[in-house]
Short mmCIF file of C-alpha atoms in Angstrom, two decimals:
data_model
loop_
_atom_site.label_atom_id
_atom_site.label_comp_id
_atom_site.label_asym_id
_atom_site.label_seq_id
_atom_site.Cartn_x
_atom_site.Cartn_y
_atom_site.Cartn_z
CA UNK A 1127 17.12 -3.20 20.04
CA UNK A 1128 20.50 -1.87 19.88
CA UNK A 1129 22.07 -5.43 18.27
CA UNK A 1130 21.36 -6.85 14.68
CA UNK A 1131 19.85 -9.70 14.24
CA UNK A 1132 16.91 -11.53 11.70
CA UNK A 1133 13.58 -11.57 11.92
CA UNK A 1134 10.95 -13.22 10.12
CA UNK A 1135 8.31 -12.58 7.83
CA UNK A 1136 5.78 -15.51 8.00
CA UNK A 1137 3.26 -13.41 5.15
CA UNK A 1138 6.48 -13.69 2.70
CA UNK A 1139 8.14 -16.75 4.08
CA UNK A 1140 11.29 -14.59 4.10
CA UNK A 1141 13.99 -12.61 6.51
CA UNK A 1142 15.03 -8.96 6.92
CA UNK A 1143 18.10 -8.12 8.98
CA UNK A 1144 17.40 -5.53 11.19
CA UNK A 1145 20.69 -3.47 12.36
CA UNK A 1146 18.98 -0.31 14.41
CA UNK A 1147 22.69 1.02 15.14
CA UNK A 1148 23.16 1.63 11.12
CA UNK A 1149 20.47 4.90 11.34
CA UNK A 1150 23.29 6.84 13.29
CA UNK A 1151 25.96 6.38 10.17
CA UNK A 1152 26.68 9.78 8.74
CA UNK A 1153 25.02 10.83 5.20
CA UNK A 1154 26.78 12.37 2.66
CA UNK A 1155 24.69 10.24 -0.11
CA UNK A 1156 21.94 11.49 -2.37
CA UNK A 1157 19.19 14.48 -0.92
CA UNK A 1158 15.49 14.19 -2.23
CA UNK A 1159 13.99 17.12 -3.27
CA UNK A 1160 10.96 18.11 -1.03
CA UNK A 1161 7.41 17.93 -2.97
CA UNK A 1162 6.59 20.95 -4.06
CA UNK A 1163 3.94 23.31 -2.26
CA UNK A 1164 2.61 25.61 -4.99
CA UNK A 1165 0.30 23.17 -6.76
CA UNK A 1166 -1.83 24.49 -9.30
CA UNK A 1167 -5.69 23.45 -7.84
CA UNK A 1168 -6.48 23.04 -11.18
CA UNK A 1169 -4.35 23.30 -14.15
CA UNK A 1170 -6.25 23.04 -18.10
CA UNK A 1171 -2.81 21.37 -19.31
CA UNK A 1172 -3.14 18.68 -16.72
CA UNK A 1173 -4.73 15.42 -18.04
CA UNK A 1174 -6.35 14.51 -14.57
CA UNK A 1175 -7.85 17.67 -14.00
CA UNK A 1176 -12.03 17.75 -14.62
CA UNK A 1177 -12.22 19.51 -18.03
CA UNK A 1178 -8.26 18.55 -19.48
CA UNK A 1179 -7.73 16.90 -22.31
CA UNK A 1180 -6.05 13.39 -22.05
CA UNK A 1181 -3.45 12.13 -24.47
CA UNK A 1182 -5.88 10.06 -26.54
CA UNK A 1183 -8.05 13.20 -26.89
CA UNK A 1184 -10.88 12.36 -24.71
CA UNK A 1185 -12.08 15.11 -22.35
CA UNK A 1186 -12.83 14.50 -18.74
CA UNK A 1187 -16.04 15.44 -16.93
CA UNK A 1188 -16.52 18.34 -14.85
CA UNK A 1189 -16.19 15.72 -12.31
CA UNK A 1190 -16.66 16.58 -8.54
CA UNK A 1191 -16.43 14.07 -6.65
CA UNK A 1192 -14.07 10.33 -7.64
CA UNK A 1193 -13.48 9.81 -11.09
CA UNK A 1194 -12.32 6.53 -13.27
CA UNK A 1195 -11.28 6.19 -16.58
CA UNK A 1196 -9.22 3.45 -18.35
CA UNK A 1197 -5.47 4.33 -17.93
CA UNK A 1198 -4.55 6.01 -21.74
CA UNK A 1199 -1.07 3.41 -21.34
CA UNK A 1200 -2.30 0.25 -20.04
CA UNK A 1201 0.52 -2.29 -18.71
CA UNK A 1202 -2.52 -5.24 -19.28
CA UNK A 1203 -5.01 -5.18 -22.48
CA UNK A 1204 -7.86 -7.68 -22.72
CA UNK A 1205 -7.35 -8.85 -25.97
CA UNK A 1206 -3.71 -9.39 -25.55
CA UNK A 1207 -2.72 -12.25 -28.25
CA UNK A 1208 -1.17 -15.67 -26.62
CA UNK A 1209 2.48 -15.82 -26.44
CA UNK A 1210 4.32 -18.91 -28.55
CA UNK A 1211 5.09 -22.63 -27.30
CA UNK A 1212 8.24 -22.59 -24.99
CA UNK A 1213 11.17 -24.95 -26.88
CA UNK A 1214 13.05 -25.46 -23.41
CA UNK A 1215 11.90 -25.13 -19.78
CA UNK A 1216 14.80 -22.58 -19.41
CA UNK A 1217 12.69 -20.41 -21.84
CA UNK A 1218 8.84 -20.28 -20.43
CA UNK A 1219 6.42 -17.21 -21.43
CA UNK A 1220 2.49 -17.33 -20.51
CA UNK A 1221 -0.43 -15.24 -21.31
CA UNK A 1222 -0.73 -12.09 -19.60
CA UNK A 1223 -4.51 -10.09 -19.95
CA UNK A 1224 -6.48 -7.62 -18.22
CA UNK A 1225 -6.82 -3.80 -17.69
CA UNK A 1226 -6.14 -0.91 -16.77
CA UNK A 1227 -8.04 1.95 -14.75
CA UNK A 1228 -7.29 5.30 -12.78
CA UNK A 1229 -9.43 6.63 -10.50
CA UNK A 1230 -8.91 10.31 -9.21
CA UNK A 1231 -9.79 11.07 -5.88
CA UNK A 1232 -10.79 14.75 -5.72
CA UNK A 1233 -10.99 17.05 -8.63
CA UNK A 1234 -8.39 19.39 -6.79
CA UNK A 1235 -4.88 18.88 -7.87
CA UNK A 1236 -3.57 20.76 -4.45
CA UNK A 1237 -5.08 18.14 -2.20
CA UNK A 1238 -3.67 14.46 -0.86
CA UNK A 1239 -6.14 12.03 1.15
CA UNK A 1240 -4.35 13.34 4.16
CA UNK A 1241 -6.43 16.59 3.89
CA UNK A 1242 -9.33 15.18 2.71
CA UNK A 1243 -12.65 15.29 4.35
CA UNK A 1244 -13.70 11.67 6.00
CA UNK A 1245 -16.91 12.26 4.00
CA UNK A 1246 -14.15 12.57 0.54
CA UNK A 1247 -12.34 9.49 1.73
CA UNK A 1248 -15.36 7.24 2.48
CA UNK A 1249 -16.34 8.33 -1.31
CA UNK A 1250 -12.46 6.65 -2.63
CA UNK A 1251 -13.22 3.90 -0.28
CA UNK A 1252 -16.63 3.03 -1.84
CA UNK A 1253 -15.01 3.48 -5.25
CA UNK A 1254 -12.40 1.18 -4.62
CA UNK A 1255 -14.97 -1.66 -3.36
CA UNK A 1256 -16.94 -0.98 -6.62
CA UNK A 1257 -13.97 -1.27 -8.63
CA UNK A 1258 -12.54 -4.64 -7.00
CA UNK A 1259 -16.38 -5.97 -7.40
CA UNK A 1260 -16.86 -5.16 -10.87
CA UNK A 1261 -13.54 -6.05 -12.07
CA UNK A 1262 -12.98 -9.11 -9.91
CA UNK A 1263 -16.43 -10.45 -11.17
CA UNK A 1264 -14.25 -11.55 -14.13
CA UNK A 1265 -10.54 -11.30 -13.57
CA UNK A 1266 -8.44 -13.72 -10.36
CA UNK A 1267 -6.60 -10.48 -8.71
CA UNK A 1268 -7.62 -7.18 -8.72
CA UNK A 1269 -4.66 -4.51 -8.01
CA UNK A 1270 -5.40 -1.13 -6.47
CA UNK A 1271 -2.61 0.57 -5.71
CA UNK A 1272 -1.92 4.14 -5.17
CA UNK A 1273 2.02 5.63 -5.57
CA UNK A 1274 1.93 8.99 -3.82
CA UNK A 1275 4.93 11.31 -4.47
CA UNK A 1276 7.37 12.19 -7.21
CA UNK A 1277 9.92 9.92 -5.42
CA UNK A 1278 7.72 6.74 -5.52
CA UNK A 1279 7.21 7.43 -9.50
CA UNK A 1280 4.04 8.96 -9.51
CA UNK A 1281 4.43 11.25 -12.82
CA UNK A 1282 1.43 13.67 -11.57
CA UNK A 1283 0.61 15.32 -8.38
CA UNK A 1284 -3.30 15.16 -8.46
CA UNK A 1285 -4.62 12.86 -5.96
CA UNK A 1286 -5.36 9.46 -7.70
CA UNK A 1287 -4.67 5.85 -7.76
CA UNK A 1288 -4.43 2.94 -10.38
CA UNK A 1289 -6.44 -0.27 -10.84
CA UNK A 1290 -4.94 -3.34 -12.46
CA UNK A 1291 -7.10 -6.29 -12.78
CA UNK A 1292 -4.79 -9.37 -14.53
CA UNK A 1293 -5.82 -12.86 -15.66
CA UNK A 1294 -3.40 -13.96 -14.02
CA UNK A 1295 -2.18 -14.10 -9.66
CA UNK A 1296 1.15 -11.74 -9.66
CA UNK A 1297 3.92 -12.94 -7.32
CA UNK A 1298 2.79 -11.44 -3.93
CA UNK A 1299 -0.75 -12.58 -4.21
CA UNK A 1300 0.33 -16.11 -4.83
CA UNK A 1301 3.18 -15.89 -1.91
CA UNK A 1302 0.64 -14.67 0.57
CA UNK A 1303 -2.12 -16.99 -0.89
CA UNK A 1304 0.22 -19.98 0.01
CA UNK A 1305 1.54 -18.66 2.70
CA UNK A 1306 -1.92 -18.35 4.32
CA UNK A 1307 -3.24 -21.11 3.35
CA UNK A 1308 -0.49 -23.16 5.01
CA UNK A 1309 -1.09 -21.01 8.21
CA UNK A 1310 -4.71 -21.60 8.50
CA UNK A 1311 -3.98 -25.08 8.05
CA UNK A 1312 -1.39 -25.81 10.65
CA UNK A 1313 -3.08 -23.39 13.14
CA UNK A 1314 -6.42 -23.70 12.45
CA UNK A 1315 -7.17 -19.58 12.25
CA UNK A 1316 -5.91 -16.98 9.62
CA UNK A 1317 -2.46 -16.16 9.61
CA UNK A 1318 -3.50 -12.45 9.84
CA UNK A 1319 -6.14 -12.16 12.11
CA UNK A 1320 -4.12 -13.59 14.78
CA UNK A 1321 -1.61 -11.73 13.86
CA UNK A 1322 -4.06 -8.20 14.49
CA UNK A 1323 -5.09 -9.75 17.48
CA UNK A 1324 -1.10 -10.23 19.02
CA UNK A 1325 -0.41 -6.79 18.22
CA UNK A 1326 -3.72 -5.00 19.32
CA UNK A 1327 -2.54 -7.03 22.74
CA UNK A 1328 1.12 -6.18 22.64
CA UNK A 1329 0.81 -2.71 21.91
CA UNK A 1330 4.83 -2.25 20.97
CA UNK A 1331 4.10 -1.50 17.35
CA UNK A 1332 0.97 -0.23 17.16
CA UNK A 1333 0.20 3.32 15.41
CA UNK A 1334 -3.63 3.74 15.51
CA UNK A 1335 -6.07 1.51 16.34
CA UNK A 1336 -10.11 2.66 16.27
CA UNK A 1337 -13.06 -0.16 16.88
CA UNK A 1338 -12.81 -1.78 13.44
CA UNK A 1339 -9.13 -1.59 12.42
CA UNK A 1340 -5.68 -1.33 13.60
CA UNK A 1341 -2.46 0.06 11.71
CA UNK A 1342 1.16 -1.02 13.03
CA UNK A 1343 4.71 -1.15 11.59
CA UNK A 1344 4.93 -4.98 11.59
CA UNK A 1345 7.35 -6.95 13.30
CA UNK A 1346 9.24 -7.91 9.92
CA UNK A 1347 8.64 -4.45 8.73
CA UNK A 1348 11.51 -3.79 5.63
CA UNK A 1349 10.88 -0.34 4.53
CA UNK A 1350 11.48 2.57 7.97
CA UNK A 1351 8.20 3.46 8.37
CA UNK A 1352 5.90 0.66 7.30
CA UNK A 1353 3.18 -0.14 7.99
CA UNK A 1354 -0.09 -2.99 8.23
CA UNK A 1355 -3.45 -2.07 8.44
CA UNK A 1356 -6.04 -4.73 8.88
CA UNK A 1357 -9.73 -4.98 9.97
CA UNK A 1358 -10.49 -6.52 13.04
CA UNK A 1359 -12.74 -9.32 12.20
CA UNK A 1360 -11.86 -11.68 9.41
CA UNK A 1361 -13.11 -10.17 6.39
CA UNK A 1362 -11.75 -11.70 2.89
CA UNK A 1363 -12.17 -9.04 0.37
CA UNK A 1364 -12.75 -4.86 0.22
CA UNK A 1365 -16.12 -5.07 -1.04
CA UNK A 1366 -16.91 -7.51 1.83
CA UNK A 1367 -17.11 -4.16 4.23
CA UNK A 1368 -20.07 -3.33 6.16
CA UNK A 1369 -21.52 0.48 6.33
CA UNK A 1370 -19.78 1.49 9.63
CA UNK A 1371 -16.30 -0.65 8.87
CA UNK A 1372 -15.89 1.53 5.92
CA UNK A 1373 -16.62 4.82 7.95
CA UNK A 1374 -13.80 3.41 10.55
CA UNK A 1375 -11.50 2.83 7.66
CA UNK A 1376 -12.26 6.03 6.23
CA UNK A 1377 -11.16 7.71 9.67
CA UNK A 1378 -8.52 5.45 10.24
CA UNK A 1379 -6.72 6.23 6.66
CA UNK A 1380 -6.62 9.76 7.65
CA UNK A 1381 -5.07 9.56 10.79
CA UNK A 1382 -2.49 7.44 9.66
CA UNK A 1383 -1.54 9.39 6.81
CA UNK A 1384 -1.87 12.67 8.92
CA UNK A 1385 0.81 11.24 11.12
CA UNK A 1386 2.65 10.33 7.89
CA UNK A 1387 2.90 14.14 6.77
CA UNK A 1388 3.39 15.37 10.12
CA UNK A 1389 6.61 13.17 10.71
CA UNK A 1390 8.66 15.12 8.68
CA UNK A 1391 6.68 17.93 7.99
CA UNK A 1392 6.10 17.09 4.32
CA UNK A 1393 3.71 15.42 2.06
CA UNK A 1394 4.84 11.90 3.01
CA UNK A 1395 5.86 9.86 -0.36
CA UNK A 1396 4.76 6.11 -0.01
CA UNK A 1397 3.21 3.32 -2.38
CA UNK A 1398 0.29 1.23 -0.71
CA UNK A 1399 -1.92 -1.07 -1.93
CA UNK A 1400 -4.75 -3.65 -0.95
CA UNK A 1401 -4.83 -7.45 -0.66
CA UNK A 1402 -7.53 -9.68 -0.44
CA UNK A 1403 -8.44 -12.84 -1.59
CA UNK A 1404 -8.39 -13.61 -5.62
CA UNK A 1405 -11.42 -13.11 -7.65
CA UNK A 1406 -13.21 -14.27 -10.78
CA UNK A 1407 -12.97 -18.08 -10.43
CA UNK A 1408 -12.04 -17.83 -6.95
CA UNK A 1409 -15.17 -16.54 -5.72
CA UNK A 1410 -16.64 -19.69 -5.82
CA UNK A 1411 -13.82 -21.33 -3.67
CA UNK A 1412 -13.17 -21.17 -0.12
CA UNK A 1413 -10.80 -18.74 0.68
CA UNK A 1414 -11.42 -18.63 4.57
CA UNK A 1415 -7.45 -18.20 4.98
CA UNK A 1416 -7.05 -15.02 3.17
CA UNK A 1417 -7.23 -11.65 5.53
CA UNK A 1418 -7.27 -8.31 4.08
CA UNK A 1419 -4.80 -6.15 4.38
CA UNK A 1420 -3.28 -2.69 3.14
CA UNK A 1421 0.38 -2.59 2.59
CA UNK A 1422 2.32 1.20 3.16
CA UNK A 1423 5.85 1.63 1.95
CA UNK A 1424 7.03 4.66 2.37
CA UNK A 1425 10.94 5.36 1.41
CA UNK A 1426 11.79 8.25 4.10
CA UNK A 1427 14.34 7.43 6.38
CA UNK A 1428 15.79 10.72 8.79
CA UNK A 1429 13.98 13.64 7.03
CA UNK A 1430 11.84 14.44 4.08
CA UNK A 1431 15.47 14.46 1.91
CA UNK A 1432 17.04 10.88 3.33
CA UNK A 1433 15.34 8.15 1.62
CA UNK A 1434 16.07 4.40 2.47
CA UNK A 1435 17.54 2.54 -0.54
CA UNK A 1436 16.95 -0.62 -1.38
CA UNK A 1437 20.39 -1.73 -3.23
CA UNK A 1438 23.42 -3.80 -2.58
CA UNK A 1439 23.12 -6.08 -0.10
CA UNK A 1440 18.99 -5.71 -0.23
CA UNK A 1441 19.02 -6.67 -3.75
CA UNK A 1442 21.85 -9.66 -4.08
CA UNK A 1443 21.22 -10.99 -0.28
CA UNK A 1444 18.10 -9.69 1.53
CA UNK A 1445 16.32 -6.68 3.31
CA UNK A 1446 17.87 -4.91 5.61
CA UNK A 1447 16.37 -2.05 7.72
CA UNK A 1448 17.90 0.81 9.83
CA UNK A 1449 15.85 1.15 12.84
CA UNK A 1450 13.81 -1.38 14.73
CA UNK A 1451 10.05 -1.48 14.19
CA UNK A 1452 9.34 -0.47 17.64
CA UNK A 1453 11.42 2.13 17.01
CA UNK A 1454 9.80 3.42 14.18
CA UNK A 1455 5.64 2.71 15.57
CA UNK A 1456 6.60 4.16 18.97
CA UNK A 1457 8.02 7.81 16.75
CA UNK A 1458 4.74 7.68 14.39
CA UNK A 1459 2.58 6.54 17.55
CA UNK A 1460 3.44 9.72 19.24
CA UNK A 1461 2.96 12.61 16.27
CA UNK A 1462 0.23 14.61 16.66
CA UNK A 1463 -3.17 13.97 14.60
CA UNK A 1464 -3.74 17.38 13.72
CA UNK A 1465 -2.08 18.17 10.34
CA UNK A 1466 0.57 20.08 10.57
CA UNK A 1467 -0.79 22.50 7.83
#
């Protein structure tokens, strides 16, 4: 633990160096500014709110519970036109369709999922399923992703999340789609669930773990305190959840994220997302060696104003991390799962 060395990541088919004696270094770098704590719970001149005004002009609902509405500045349009013929191989462009929704989790700006009712998250969990059904009826990959915090880009603080569904497979679904598919075929059982099954047994990097699901900081973890969470059984897809996996997911979210806010006493920035297998003309393929999965990245690294950046030798050689993962599941394993607040 207390030498570098490489370890690697069989979901990526990549390394990460991991050099745990680089966290003692001395700082003098850049300080984040903490999140602040004087939220407005609702705010008329805040487009998320229930009752605002959004840029195009529509008005939102009096919403109270989840609420989705096609983002005002998709990155993906349906009816996007197709690009010209390539002249050299050097020089290749391809089609690029889909769209573009956010979905608000509570109508209070002054809330995060953290301290959210299980009853409030079950409701964003059953939204999301909804969303990756409808969407991925038509479209190969379904994105929902949620950036949480100022310092992850999110550019407002009420609790929501986006939901990108693209004609296309992005670069990490089609990594972990071959990746998996290589795994099942070689060992005969997906990649992941074996995975969830060595590290329910090992115990060294586990952070929660409830009947249905488990969360750890996996062994090729890159960012300090990231983590995996993935169901139990070998389920392909988020709208492939039964009643009670979804109330164990519900319960399992907020204990992770609890311990998230309570590590450094502040609204804990991160950018997750979920993967599962591709949609729309995948659905009527086998895609037995797909798992899902959540991904959390969070950037913290020694407090709530030392973030871990990714630059240098992480962006012209390859990820490097400051602290083992053990080190990093055993210090989130053992916060407390009462909110701090």
């Amino acid at each position: 633990t207390e030498h570098q060395h490489a370890r690697y990541n069989p979901l990526r088919d990549d390394w990460v160096l991991v050099s745990a004696h680089r966290v003692k270094r001395p700082w003098q770098g850049q300080l984040e500014k903490p999140p602040p704590e004087d939220i407005p719970r609702w705010d008329p001149n805040n487009p998320l709110c229930p009752g605002a005004t959004r840029a195009n002009g529509e008005v939102n609902p009096q919403y109270e519970g989840t609420f989705v509405f096609p983002n005002d500045f998709p990155a993906l349009q349906p009816d996007a036109p197709e690009p010209g013929d390539s002249d050299h191989p050097l020089f290749q462009a391809a089609a690029a369709r889909g769209v573009c929704k956010v979905m608000c989790f509570h109508p209070w700006s002054d809330l995060t999922l953290p301290l959210m009712s299980l009853v409030e998250i079950r409701a964003v969990i059953d939204a999301w399923a909804e969303l990756a059904a409808e969407l991925g009826a038509s479209y190969p990959w379904v994105q929902i992703f949620e950036n949480k915090g100022a310092m992850m880009g999110c550019s407002n603080p009420h609790p929501h999340c986006q939901v990108w569904a693209s004609s296309f497979l992005p670069n990490e679904a089609r990594l972990e789609d071959r990746t998996q598919r290589q795994h099942l075929s070689q060992h005969s059982v997906p990649m992941l669930l074996e995975y969830a099954e060595q590290e329910a047994r090992r115990k060294e990097r586990l952070v929660v773990e409830n009947t249905d699901w488990l969360v750890v900081v996996p062994y090729w973890a890159t960012w300090p305190y990231q983590t995996l969470l993935l169901p139990r059984r070998h389920v392909c897809r988020l709208q492939d959840l039964c009643e009670g996996e979804r109330d164990s997911l519900a319960s399992i979210m907020q204990r992770l994220l609890i311990k998230y806010d309570n590590l450094f006493e502040v609204s804990f920035p991160y950018s997750m997302g979920w993967h599962g297998a591709p949609t729309g003309p995948y659905l009527e393929e086998d895609c037995g060696h797909w798992q899902l999965h959540a991904h959390y990245y969070p950037p913290l690294l020694r407090s709530a104003t030392v973030r871990k950046f990714m630059v240098g030798y992480e962006m012209l050689a390859q990820a490097q991390r400051d602290l083992t993962p053990e080190q990093a599941a055993e210090r989130l394993r053992s916060l407390p799962e009462v909110h701090y607040k």
